[in-house]
């Protein structure tokens, strides 16, 4: 029975003495518009109320003992809106009020510790009760003072037997937010009130503000990510390709742009984070295949833009990297016979001479791919011939018959890696637009001769070399 009675008495004492841990978040508003936010996260710390006339004995340490090497003096002020932890030296192990047994929740211990935290060195403030802070500073002349709220200032009241002190954390328009602690209130809380109503806040008896320094409010953090625009891959050839994009960030500026790049072969074994060169608003990098094990196929490119505040934007591109395929062709021209071989978009035939094409041969250097080419021609008096392949003759010889149209397409397992484009110069029309991958190029039903042709093979999906709207005309 004695055991249970003892447990009950201990429990009651814990509640009465306030050493039972509490965690409460609450907001209260009064008629004056003052908002009090309580964040009560009291650690297991033995302390007692500071009564009128009490003084926290200074331990007599040299000022150097209070210096914190982790603090760099700065004109930028960082507000405290949450309770300090029990391992925070400013409020506990190096706080003269705590060392004397008057630790939080006493407003003096908190205000002294907060001043210590702001300055990074021992503050020259009273070690007596709250209603002594103002007069102590008047006598010592340690800090300037006034009636206008400023961030980092100590707000002093003497409207009770002990008074009260708090610290200004934020000023937004005419709204002032202070952080504080009180024996009769909470371990830590914030209060927001309208500037000029200080006398109606807390215990009343507003004395003024002690200015620890001239601090600038912490600037609003830039949370807007950079902008990435016009991302593209250009200059694709047998050696590599170029990545470019436009980047901008009005608030913090562009810090860096990275282009992580890899192929679809063997996972990401060739992943490289390429750092872009930035000129004005243009970020670019030239990727060489030898940086990626000389692998071909699909390259994935991600673009990451970072601004000076650490915000990031990203986008993605891909490109099919293939070996350049050389397409060669020669034509048999009226009165001239076979012309020299042309390649990769060069003109084979004549212009302005009214000479008909009578036959053609086309072939590709497949660079080891399973890739070939086939083609067929529409011939005067004959119509469409059968398909010819890889250097075979399509057309006629010694018959004086004109070619009127042509179709060309790629063959083999790797044909999908490339596109073939071609266009012809037709009698009475001139150059028609580009046809692609087996489409008809030329005329039908007009009796117009072909006079010249251009052919090229490009990686699949590459932009057309020109317009593709009018590649073939028929009156049938």
Short mmCIF file of C-alpha atoms in Angstrom, two decimals:
data_model
loop_
_atom_site.label_atom_id
_atom_site.label_comp_id
_atom_site.label_asym_id
_atom_site.label_seq_id
_atom_site.Cartn_x
_atom_site.Cartn_y
_atom_site.Cartn_z
CA UNK A 1 0.00 0.00 0.00
CA UNK A 2 2.89 2.35 0.86
CA UNK A 3 4.42 1.65 -2.56
CA UNK A 4 1.28 2.73 -4.48
CA UNK A 5 0.86 5.80 -2.26
CA UNK A 6 4.49 6.76 -3.02
CA UNK A 7 3.99 6.36 -6.76
CA UNK A 8 0.87 8.54 -6.62
CA UNK A 9 2.66 11.28 -4.65
CA UNK A 10 5.59 11.27 -7.12
CA UNK A 11 3.21 11.57 -10.03
CA UNK A 12 1.42 14.55 -8.43
CA UNK A 13 4.76 16.24 -7.70
CA UNK A 14 5.87 15.77 -11.32
CA UNK A 15 2.75 17.55 -12.54
CA UNK A 16 2.95 20.35 -9.93
CA UNK A 17 6.64 21.02 -10.52
CA UNK A 18 6.23 20.98 -14.28
CA UNK A 19 8.90 18.39 -14.97
CA UNK A 20 6.60 15.98 -16.72
CA UNK A 21 7.40 16.19 -20.48
CA UNK A 22 4.80 17.98 -22.56
CA UNK A 23 4.35 18.51 -26.31
CA UNK A 24 1.56 20.92 -27.18
CA UNK A 25 0.90 23.13 -30.21
CA UNK A 26 -1.86 25.71 -29.80
CA UNK A 27 -2.90 29.09 -31.11
CA UNK A 28 -4.85 31.69 -29.20
CA UNK A 29 -6.22 35.04 -30.37
CA UNK A 30 -7.48 37.83 -28.17
CA UNK A 31 -9.61 40.82 -29.00
CA UNK A 32 -6.56 42.97 -29.79
CA UNK A 33 -5.62 40.74 -32.69
CA UNK A 34 -2.63 39.24 -30.88
CA UNK A 35 -1.92 35.64 -31.91
CA UNK A 36 -0.01 33.36 -29.54
CA UNK A 37 1.39 30.10 -30.91
CA UNK A 38 2.61 27.68 -28.27
CA UNK A 39 5.19 25.05 -29.19
CA UNK A 40 5.77 23.34 -25.87
CA UNK A 41 8.52 20.74 -26.22
CA UNK A 42 10.12 20.90 -22.78
CA UNK A 43 13.14 18.63 -22.21
CA UNK A 44 13.92 16.99 -18.87
CA UNK A 45 15.65 20.00 -17.28
CA UNK A 46 15.52 20.92 -13.62
CA UNK A 47 14.80 24.63 -13.20
CA UNK A 48 12.98 27.05 -10.92
CA UNK A 49 11.03 30.26 -11.31
CA UNK A 50 12.99 33.50 -11.20
CA UNK A 51 11.40 35.62 -8.51
CA UNK A 52 11.73 39.35 -7.84
CA UNK A 53 15.24 40.15 -6.70
CA UNK A 54 16.75 36.89 -7.97
CA UNK A 55 20.03 37.12 -9.85
CA UNK A 56 21.69 34.49 -12.03
CA UNK A 57 25.26 34.33 -10.83
CA UNK A 58 27.78 34.75 -13.62
CA UNK A 59 30.11 31.72 -13.66
CA UNK A 60 33.03 34.05 -14.31
CA UNK A 61 34.16 32.42 -17.53
CA UNK A 62 36.31 34.48 -19.90
CA UNK A 63 34.46 35.89 -22.91
CA UNK A 64 36.38 33.50 -25.17
CA UNK A 65 34.57 30.60 -23.54
CA UNK A 66 31.31 31.88 -25.01
CA UNK A 67 32.57 32.21 -28.56
CA UNK A 68 31.15 29.75 -31.07
CA UNK A 69 33.44 28.96 -33.99
CA UNK A 70 30.44 27.65 -35.92
CA UNK A 71 28.89 31.13 -36.06
CA UNK A 72 29.95 33.64 -38.69
CA UNK A 73 28.83 37.18 -37.96
CA UNK A 74 26.29 38.17 -40.58
CA UNK A 75 23.98 41.08 -41.23
CA UNK A 76 21.30 38.62 -42.35
CA UNK A 77 18.98 37.55 -39.56
CA UNK A 78 17.48 34.05 -39.34
CA UNK A 79 14.30 33.89 -37.25
CA UNK A 80 13.72 31.23 -34.61
CA UNK A 81 10.17 29.91 -34.77
CA UNK A 82 10.67 26.58 -33.00
CA UNK A 83 11.90 25.57 -29.57
CA UNK A 84 15.64 25.06 -29.02
CA UNK A 85 16.75 21.53 -28.22
CA UNK A 86 18.26 20.68 -24.84
CA UNK A 87 21.71 20.20 -26.40
CA UNK A 88 21.79 23.82 -27.62
CA UNK A 89 24.66 25.52 -25.75
CA UNK A 90 23.14 28.99 -26.07
CA UNK A 91 20.14 28.05 -23.97
CA UNK A 92 21.65 25.42 -21.69
CA UNK A 93 25.27 24.45 -21.04
CA UNK A 94 26.64 27.99 -21.62
CA UNK A 95 23.59 29.95 -20.49
CA UNK A 96 24.23 31.78 -17.19
CA UNK A 97 20.57 31.57 -16.19
CA UNK A 98 20.45 27.83 -16.78
CA UNK A 99 23.73 27.32 -14.90
CA UNK A 100 22.27 29.23 -11.94
CA UNK A 101 19.12 27.09 -11.93
CA UNK A 102 16.85 29.60 -13.69
CA UNK A 103 16.65 27.91 -17.06
CA UNK A 104 13.68 27.78 -19.37
CA UNK A 105 10.74 28.15 -19.04
CA UNK A 106 11.97 31.51 -17.74
CA UNK A 107 11.73 34.43 -20.14
CA UNK A 108 15.11 35.74 -18.98
CA UNK A 109 16.91 32.48 -19.72
CA UNK A 110 15.33 32.34 -23.16
CA UNK A 111 15.94 36.00 -24.11
CA UNK A 112 19.55 35.85 -22.89
CA UNK A 113 20.13 32.59 -24.79
CA UNK A 114 18.48 33.93 -27.94
CA UNK A 115 20.66 37.05 -27.81
CA UNK A 116 23.69 34.78 -27.39
CA UNK A 117 22.55 32.74 -30.41
CA UNK A 118 22.04 35.86 -32.55
CA UNK A 119 25.39 37.44 -31.67
CA UNK A 120 27.51 34.28 -31.46
CA UNK A 121 29.16 35.69 -28.33
CA UNK A 122 28.16 36.44 -24.74
CA UNK A 123 25.55 39.22 -24.70
CA UNK A 124 25.96 42.20 -22.40
CA UNK A 125 22.51 41.93 -20.83
CA UNK A 126 21.20 41.89 -17.28
CA UNK A 127 21.49 38.68 -15.30
CA UNK A 128 18.61 39.77 -13.10
CA UNK A 129 14.90 39.52 -13.60
CA UNK A 130 13.09 40.64 -16.75
CA UNK A 131 12.11 44.03 -15.35
CA UNK A 132 15.82 44.83 -14.92
CA UNK A 133 16.86 44.27 -18.57
CA UNK A 134 15.82 47.75 -19.73
CA UNK A 135 17.38 49.76 -16.91
CA UNK A 136 20.55 47.67 -16.98
CA UNK A 137 21.05 48.51 -20.65
CA UNK A 138 20.35 52.21 -20.00
CA UNK A 139 23.07 52.25 -17.35
CA UNK A 140 25.61 50.20 -19.31
CA UNK A 141 24.99 51.80 -22.69
CA UNK A 142 25.80 48.41 -24.24
CA UNK A 143 23.18 48.55 -26.97
CA UNK A 144 21.10 51.24 -28.66
CA UNK A 145 17.38 51.24 -27.94
CA UNK A 146 14.09 52.72 -29.07
CA UNK A 147 10.36 52.20 -29.44
CA UNK A 148 10.36 50.90 -33.03
CA UNK A 149 10.45 47.12 -33.52
CA UNK A 150 13.45 45.67 -35.39
CA UNK A 151 14.35 42.04 -36.01
CA UNK A 152 16.73 40.68 -33.39
CA UNK A 153 15.71 43.25 -30.77
CA UNK A 154 14.87 42.45 -27.11
CA UNK A 155 11.36 43.63 -26.25
CA UNK A 156 11.03 44.70 -22.59
CA UNK A 157 7.99 45.10 -20.30
CA UNK A 158 7.83 45.91 -16.57
CA UNK A 159 4.10 45.58 -16.03
CA UNK A 160 4.31 43.02 -13.24
CA UNK A 161 6.50 42.24 -10.27
CA UNK A 162 8.97 40.46 -12.57
CA UNK A 163 8.34 42.02 -15.98
CA UNK A 164 8.81 40.11 -19.21
CA UNK A 165 11.22 39.98 -22.16
CA UNK A 166 10.85 38.54 -25.66
CA UNK A 167 12.80 38.62 -28.94
CA UNK A 168 11.60 40.06 -32.27
CA UNK A 169 11.80 37.37 -34.97
CA UNK A 170 9.74 38.70 -37.90
CA UNK A 171 8.22 41.96 -39.07
CA UNK A 172 5.69 41.72 -41.89
CA UNK A 173 4.09 45.06 -42.60
CA UNK A 174 2.82 46.26 -39.23
CA UNK A 175 2.72 42.74 -37.78
CA UNK A 176 5.47 41.86 -35.30
CA UNK A 177 6.25 38.27 -34.28
CA UNK A 178 8.27 37.63 -31.12
CA UNK A 179 9.59 34.41 -29.60
CA UNK A 180 9.50 33.95 -25.85
CA UNK A 181 9.29 31.66 -22.84
CA UNK A 182 7.61 32.16 -19.48
CA UNK A 183 7.38 30.28 -16.22
CA UNK A 184 3.63 30.72 -16.03
CA UNK A 185 3.17 30.12 -19.74
CA UNK A 186 5.12 27.76 -21.94
CA UNK A 187 8.64 26.54 -22.56
CA UNK A 188 8.59 28.23 -25.99
CA UNK A 189 5.96 30.15 -27.95
CA UNK A 190 5.58 32.95 -30.45
CA UNK A 191 3.29 35.95 -30.31
CA UNK A 192 2.20 38.12 -33.24
CA UNK A 193 0.79 41.58 -32.59
CA UNK A 194 0.34 44.94 -34.31
CA UNK A 195 3.21 47.38 -33.91
CA UNK A 196 2.17 50.16 -31.54
CA UNK A 197 0.06 47.88 -29.34
CA UNK A 198 3.00 46.59 -27.28
CA UNK A 199 1.52 47.99 -24.06
CA UNK A 200 -1.52 45.74 -24.48
CA UNK A 201 0.61 42.64 -25.02
CA UNK A 202 2.01 40.29 -22.39
CA UNK A 203 2.21 41.85 -18.89
CA UNK A 204 1.97 45.43 -20.16
CA UNK A 205 4.20 48.27 -19.11
CA UNK A 206 5.99 48.48 -22.46
CA UNK A 207 9.48 49.95 -22.02
CA UNK A 208 11.02 49.62 -25.47
CA UNK A 209 13.33 47.59 -27.68
CA UNK A 210 17.00 46.87 -27.07
CA UNK A 211 18.73 46.67 -30.46
CA UNK A 212 21.41 43.98 -30.50
CA UNK A 213 22.45 44.98 -34.03
CA UNK A 214 21.26 46.19 -37.39
CA UNK A 215 20.02 43.03 -39.04
CA UNK A 216 18.35 42.54 -42.38
CA UNK A 217 15.40 40.15 -42.40
CA UNK A 218 16.20 36.81 -43.94
CA UNK A 219 15.39 37.20 -47.64
CA UNK A 220 12.58 35.18 -49.10
CA UNK A 221 14.02 31.99 -50.48
CA UNK A 222 13.92 31.64 -54.24
CA UNK A 223 11.82 28.56 -54.97
CA UNK A 224 11.25 29.17 -58.67
CA UNK A 225 13.11 26.63 -60.82
CA UNK A 226 15.09 27.67 -63.90
CA UNK A 227 13.48 27.66 -67.32
CA UNK A 228 14.69 25.26 -70.03
CA UNK A 229 13.59 25.96 -73.60
CA UNK A 230 14.37 24.91 -77.16
CA UNK A 231 16.28 21.78 -76.14
CA UNK A 232 17.57 20.00 -79.21
CA UNK A 233 20.23 17.71 -80.65
CA UNK A 234 22.04 18.93 -83.76
CA UNK A 235 25.18 18.29 -85.82
CA UNK A 236 24.69 14.53 -85.73
CA UNK A 237 27.47 12.72 -87.61
CA UNK A 238 29.80 9.74 -87.39
CA UNK A 239 31.74 11.30 -84.49
CA UNK A 240 28.95 12.48 -82.21
CA UNK A 241 26.28 15.12 -81.76
CA UNK A 242 25.70 18.48 -80.09
CA UNK A 243 23.21 19.17 -77.28
CA UNK A 244 21.90 22.73 -76.92
CA UNK A 245 19.17 24.45 -74.92
CA UNK A 246 18.17 27.88 -73.72
CA UNK A 247 18.26 28.37 -69.93
CA UNK A 248 17.20 31.31 -67.80
CA UNK A 249 16.52 32.21 -64.17
CA UNK A 250 15.55 35.78 -63.32
CA UNK A 251 15.88 35.46 -59.54
CA UNK A 252 19.11 33.59 -58.78
CA UNK A 253 20.76 33.09 -62.16
CA UNK A 254 21.94 29.85 -63.73
CA UNK A 255 24.64 28.11 -61.71
CA UNK A 256 25.24 25.07 -63.91
CA UNK A 257 23.73 22.82 -66.56
CA UNK A 258 24.44 19.09 -66.76
CA UNK A 259 23.69 16.66 -69.59
CA UNK A 260 23.74 13.05 -68.26
CA UNK A 261 23.97 10.91 -71.39
CA UNK A 262 23.93 7.16 -72.04
CA UNK A 263 22.98 4.59 -74.67
CA UNK A 264 20.34 1.87 -74.51
CA UNK A 265 23.05 -0.78 -74.85
CA UNK A 266 24.05 -2.57 -71.62
CA UNK A 267 21.99 -0.46 -69.29
CA UNK A 268 23.78 2.69 -68.19
CA UNK A 269 27.31 1.33 -68.25
CA UNK A 270 28.40 4.31 -70.36
CA UNK A 271 26.59 7.02 -68.36
CA UNK A 272 28.51 10.31 -68.35
CA UNK A 273 27.37 13.56 -66.70
CA UNK A 274 28.54 16.12 -69.23
CA UNK A 275 28.89 19.69 -67.93
CA UNK A 276 27.55 22.21 -70.42
CA UNK A 277 29.31 25.35 -71.54
CA UNK A 278 27.10 28.39 -70.97
CA UNK A 279 27.26 31.45 -73.19
CA UNK A 280 24.57 34.00 -72.46
CA UNK A 281 21.39 31.95 -72.20
CA UNK A 282 22.67 29.07 -74.35
CA UNK A 283 24.00 25.87 -72.79
CA UNK A 284 25.72 23.39 -75.08
CA UNK A 285 27.97 20.36 -75.18
CA UNK A 286 29.46 18.27 -77.99
CA UNK A 287 29.12 14.55 -77.22
CA UNK A 288 31.67 12.21 -78.80
CA UNK A 289 30.79 8.56 -79.27
CA UNK A 290 34.23 7.59 -77.96
CA UNK A 291 33.09 8.93 -74.56
CA UNK A 292 30.42 6.23 -74.60
CA UNK A 293 32.34 3.13 -75.67
CA UNK A 294 31.76 4.04 -79.34
CA UNK A 295 28.28 2.60 -78.99
CA UNK A 296 25.59 3.45 -81.52
CA UNK A 297 21.83 3.18 -81.30
CA UNK A 298 19.54 5.26 -79.12
CA UNK A 299 21.20 7.85 -76.90
CA UNK A 300 19.19 9.19 -73.95
CA UNK A 301 20.01 12.71 -72.82
CA UNK A 302 18.64 14.35 -69.69
CA UNK A 303 19.06 18.07 -69.12
CA UNK A 304 19.38 19.43 -65.58
CA UNK A 305 19.56 23.19 -65.01
CA UNK A 306 20.50 24.46 -61.53
CA UNK A 307 20.05 28.02 -60.32
CA UNK A 308 21.98 29.85 -57.62
CA UNK A 309 19.38 28.94 -54.98
CA UNK A 310 19.63 25.21 -55.67
CA UNK A 311 16.38 24.90 -57.62
CA UNK A 312 16.41 22.42 -60.48
CA UNK A 313 14.58 21.93 -63.75
CA UNK A 314 14.85 18.91 -66.01
CA UNK A 315 13.84 17.70 -69.43
CA UNK A 316 14.81 14.80 -71.68
CA UNK A 317 15.84 14.15 -75.26
CA UNK A 318 16.85 11.12 -77.28
CA UNK A 319 18.59 10.60 -80.58
CA UNK A 320 19.33 7.63 -82.80
CA UNK A 321 23.06 7.61 -83.39
CA UNK A 322 23.90 5.72 -86.55
CA UNK A 323 26.82 5.52 -88.92
CA UNK A 324 26.46 7.78 -91.93
CA UNK A 325 25.41 5.79 -94.97
CA UNK A 326 26.81 6.86 -98.32
CA UNK A 327 24.30 6.59 -101.14
CA UNK A 328 25.79 6.60 -104.65
CA UNK A 329 23.92 6.79 -107.98
CA UNK A 330 24.53 7.37 -111.66
CA UNK A 331 22.15 8.13 -114.53
CA UNK A 332 22.10 7.38 -118.25
CA UNK A 333 21.36 10.66 -120.05
CA UNK A 334 20.09 11.13 -123.60
CA UNK A 335 22.98 11.74 -126.04
CA UNK A 336 25.57 11.55 -123.21
CA UNK A 337 25.24 8.01 -121.87
CA UNK A 338 26.25 7.08 -118.33
CA UNK A 339 27.29 9.98 -116.10
CA UNK A 340 29.84 9.86 -113.30
CA UNK A 341 28.71 8.57 -109.91
CA UNK A 342 27.15 11.15 -107.60
CA UNK A 343 26.44 10.76 -103.88
CA UNK A 344 24.53 12.09 -100.88
CA UNK A 345 22.24 14.63 -102.48
CA UNK A 346 24.41 15.68 -105.41
CA UNK A 347 22.66 16.26 -108.74
CA UNK A 348 22.90 13.55 -111.38
CA UNK A 349 21.57 14.45 -114.83
CA UNK A 350 21.24 17.79 -116.61
CA UNK A 351 19.35 21.04 -116.21
CA UNK A 352 18.28 23.40 -118.97
CA UNK A 353 19.38 21.03 -121.75
CA UNK A 354 16.09 19.18 -122.33
CA UNK A 355 17.85 15.80 -121.99
CA UNK A 356 15.89 12.83 -120.71
CA UNK A 357 17.03 10.31 -118.11
CA UNK A 358 16.85 6.82 -119.60
CA UNK A 359 18.22 4.63 -116.77
CA UNK A 360 19.62 4.76 -113.23
CA UNK A 361 21.73 2.70 -110.82
CA UNK A 362 21.69 3.24 -107.02
CA UNK A 363 23.77 1.61 -104.29
CA UNK A 364 24.67 2.16 -100.61
CA UNK A 365 27.78 1.62 -98.51
CA UNK A 366 26.04 -0.09 -95.61
CA UNK A 367 28.96 0.23 -93.11
CA UNK A 368 28.38 -3.33 -91.93
CA UNK A 369 24.65 -2.95 -91.33
CA UNK A 370 22.08 -5.33 -92.81
CA UNK A 371 21.02 -2.61 -95.21
CA UNK A 372 20.36 -2.45 -98.94
CA UNK A 373 18.44 -0.32 -101.40
CA UNK A 374 15.90 -1.05 -104.14
CA UNK A 375 14.19 1.15 -106.70
CA UNK A 376 11.89 1.04 -109.69
CA UNK A 377 11.17 3.49 -112.52
CA UNK A 378 8.12 4.46 -114.58
CA UNK A 379 9.17 4.32 -118.26
CA UNK A 380 7.61 5.86 -121.35
CA UNK A 381 5.34 3.33 -123.15
CA UNK A 382 6.13 0.68 -120.50
CA UNK A 383 4.95 1.94 -117.12
CA UNK A 384 6.35 0.78 -113.78
CA UNK A 385 9.20 -1.74 -114.02
CA UNK A 386 9.98 -4.38 -111.43
CA UNK A 387 12.16 -3.49 -108.43
CA UNK A 388 15.94 -3.44 -108.97
CA UNK A 389 18.49 -3.84 -106.20
CA UNK A 390 21.87 -2.43 -105.12
CA UNK A 391 23.47 -1.20 -108.32
CA UNK A 392 21.25 -2.97 -110.86
CA UNK A 393 20.04 -0.96 -113.86
CA UNK A 394 16.47 0.32 -113.81
CA UNK A 395 15.32 1.79 -117.12
CA UNK A 396 16.24 1.07 -120.74
CA UNK A 397 19.23 1.34 -123.01
CA UNK A 398 19.30 2.21 -126.73
CA UNK A 399 15.50 2.52 -126.87
CA UNK A 400 15.16 6.28 -126.58
CA UNK A 401 12.58 5.97 -123.78
CA UNK A 402 12.34 8.53 -121.04
CA UNK A 403 12.05 7.93 -117.28
CA UNK A 404 8.94 9.66 -115.94
CA UNK A 405 8.93 8.72 -112.23
CA UNK A 406 10.87 6.74 -109.61
CA UNK A 407 10.35 5.06 -106.25
CA UNK A 408 13.22 4.20 -103.85
CA UNK A 409 13.23 2.31 -100.56
CA UNK A 410 15.67 0.68 -98.14
CA UNK A 411 15.82 -3.06 -97.44
CA UNK A 412 17.31 -5.32 -94.78
CA UNK A 413 16.94 -5.78 -91.04
CA UNK A 414 18.47 -2.36 -90.35
CA UNK A 415 16.32 -0.45 -92.84
CA UNK A 416 14.29 1.05 -89.98
CA UNK A 417 17.40 2.84 -88.74
CA UNK A 418 17.45 5.11 -91.80
CA UNK A 419 15.28 7.10 -94.20
CA UNK A 420 15.94 7.59 -97.91
CA UNK A 421 14.95 10.92 -99.48
CA UNK A 422 14.96 11.70 -103.22
CA UNK A 423 13.64 14.32 -105.62
CA UNK A 424 13.58 14.76 -109.42
CA UNK A 425 13.72 17.57 -111.95
CA UNK A 426 10.78 17.08 -114.36
CA UNK A 427 10.19 18.57 -117.79
CA UNK A 428 7.99 21.73 -117.71
CA UNK A 429 7.90 21.63 -113.88
CA UNK A 430 11.43 21.85 -112.52
CA UNK A 431 12.40 20.43 -109.17
CA UNK A 432 9.59 18.62 -107.39
CA UNK A 433 9.57 18.22 -103.59
CA UNK A 434 11.29 15.40 -101.72
CA UNK A 435 9.78 11.91 -101.65
CA UNK A 436 10.65 9.43 -98.90
CA UNK A 437 10.90 5.67 -98.32
CA UNK A 438 9.14 4.28 -101.39
CA UNK A 439 6.97 7.27 -102.22
CA UNK A 440 6.56 8.22 -105.89
CA UNK A 441 8.63 11.07 -107.29
CA UNK A 442 7.98 12.51 -110.77
CA UNK A 443 4.87 12.59 -112.94
CA UNK A 444 2.32 10.21 -114.39
CA UNK A 445 0.03 10.74 -117.37
CA UNK A 446 1.75 13.91 -118.62
CA UNK A 447 4.46 12.42 -120.80
CA UNK A 448 7.09 14.58 -119.01
CA UNK A 449 10.68 13.36 -118.93
CA UNK A 450 12.90 13.23 -115.83
CA UNK A 451 16.03 15.33 -116.39
CA UNK A 452 17.91 15.04 -113.05
CA UNK A 453 17.73 13.37 -109.63
CA UNK A 454 19.14 13.76 -106.11
CA UNK A 455 19.19 10.96 -103.46
CA UNK A 456 20.35 10.80 -99.83
CA UNK A 457 20.14 8.38 -96.88
CA UNK A 458 19.83 9.86 -93.38
CA UNK A 459 19.25 8.48 -89.85
CA UNK A 460 15.61 7.65 -89.22
CA UNK A 461 13.61 10.59 -88.01
CA UNK A 462 15.99 13.20 -89.35
CA UNK A 463 14.39 16.37 -90.73
CA UNK A 464 13.59 16.28 -94.43
CA UNK A 465 16.14 18.13 -96.58
CA UNK A 466 13.35 20.32 -97.93
CA UNK A 467 9.64 20.48 -98.64
CA UNK A 468 7.79 17.17 -99.05
CA UNK A 469 4.38 18.51 -100.11
CA UNK A 470 4.55 18.05 -103.89
CA UNK A 471 6.79 15.12 -104.78
CA UNK A 472 4.57 13.49 -107.44
CA UNK A 473 1.99 14.73 -109.93
CA UNK A 474 -0.55 12.57 -111.74
CA UNK A 475 -3.46 13.42 -114.06
CA UNK A 476 -5.02 10.01 -113.62
#
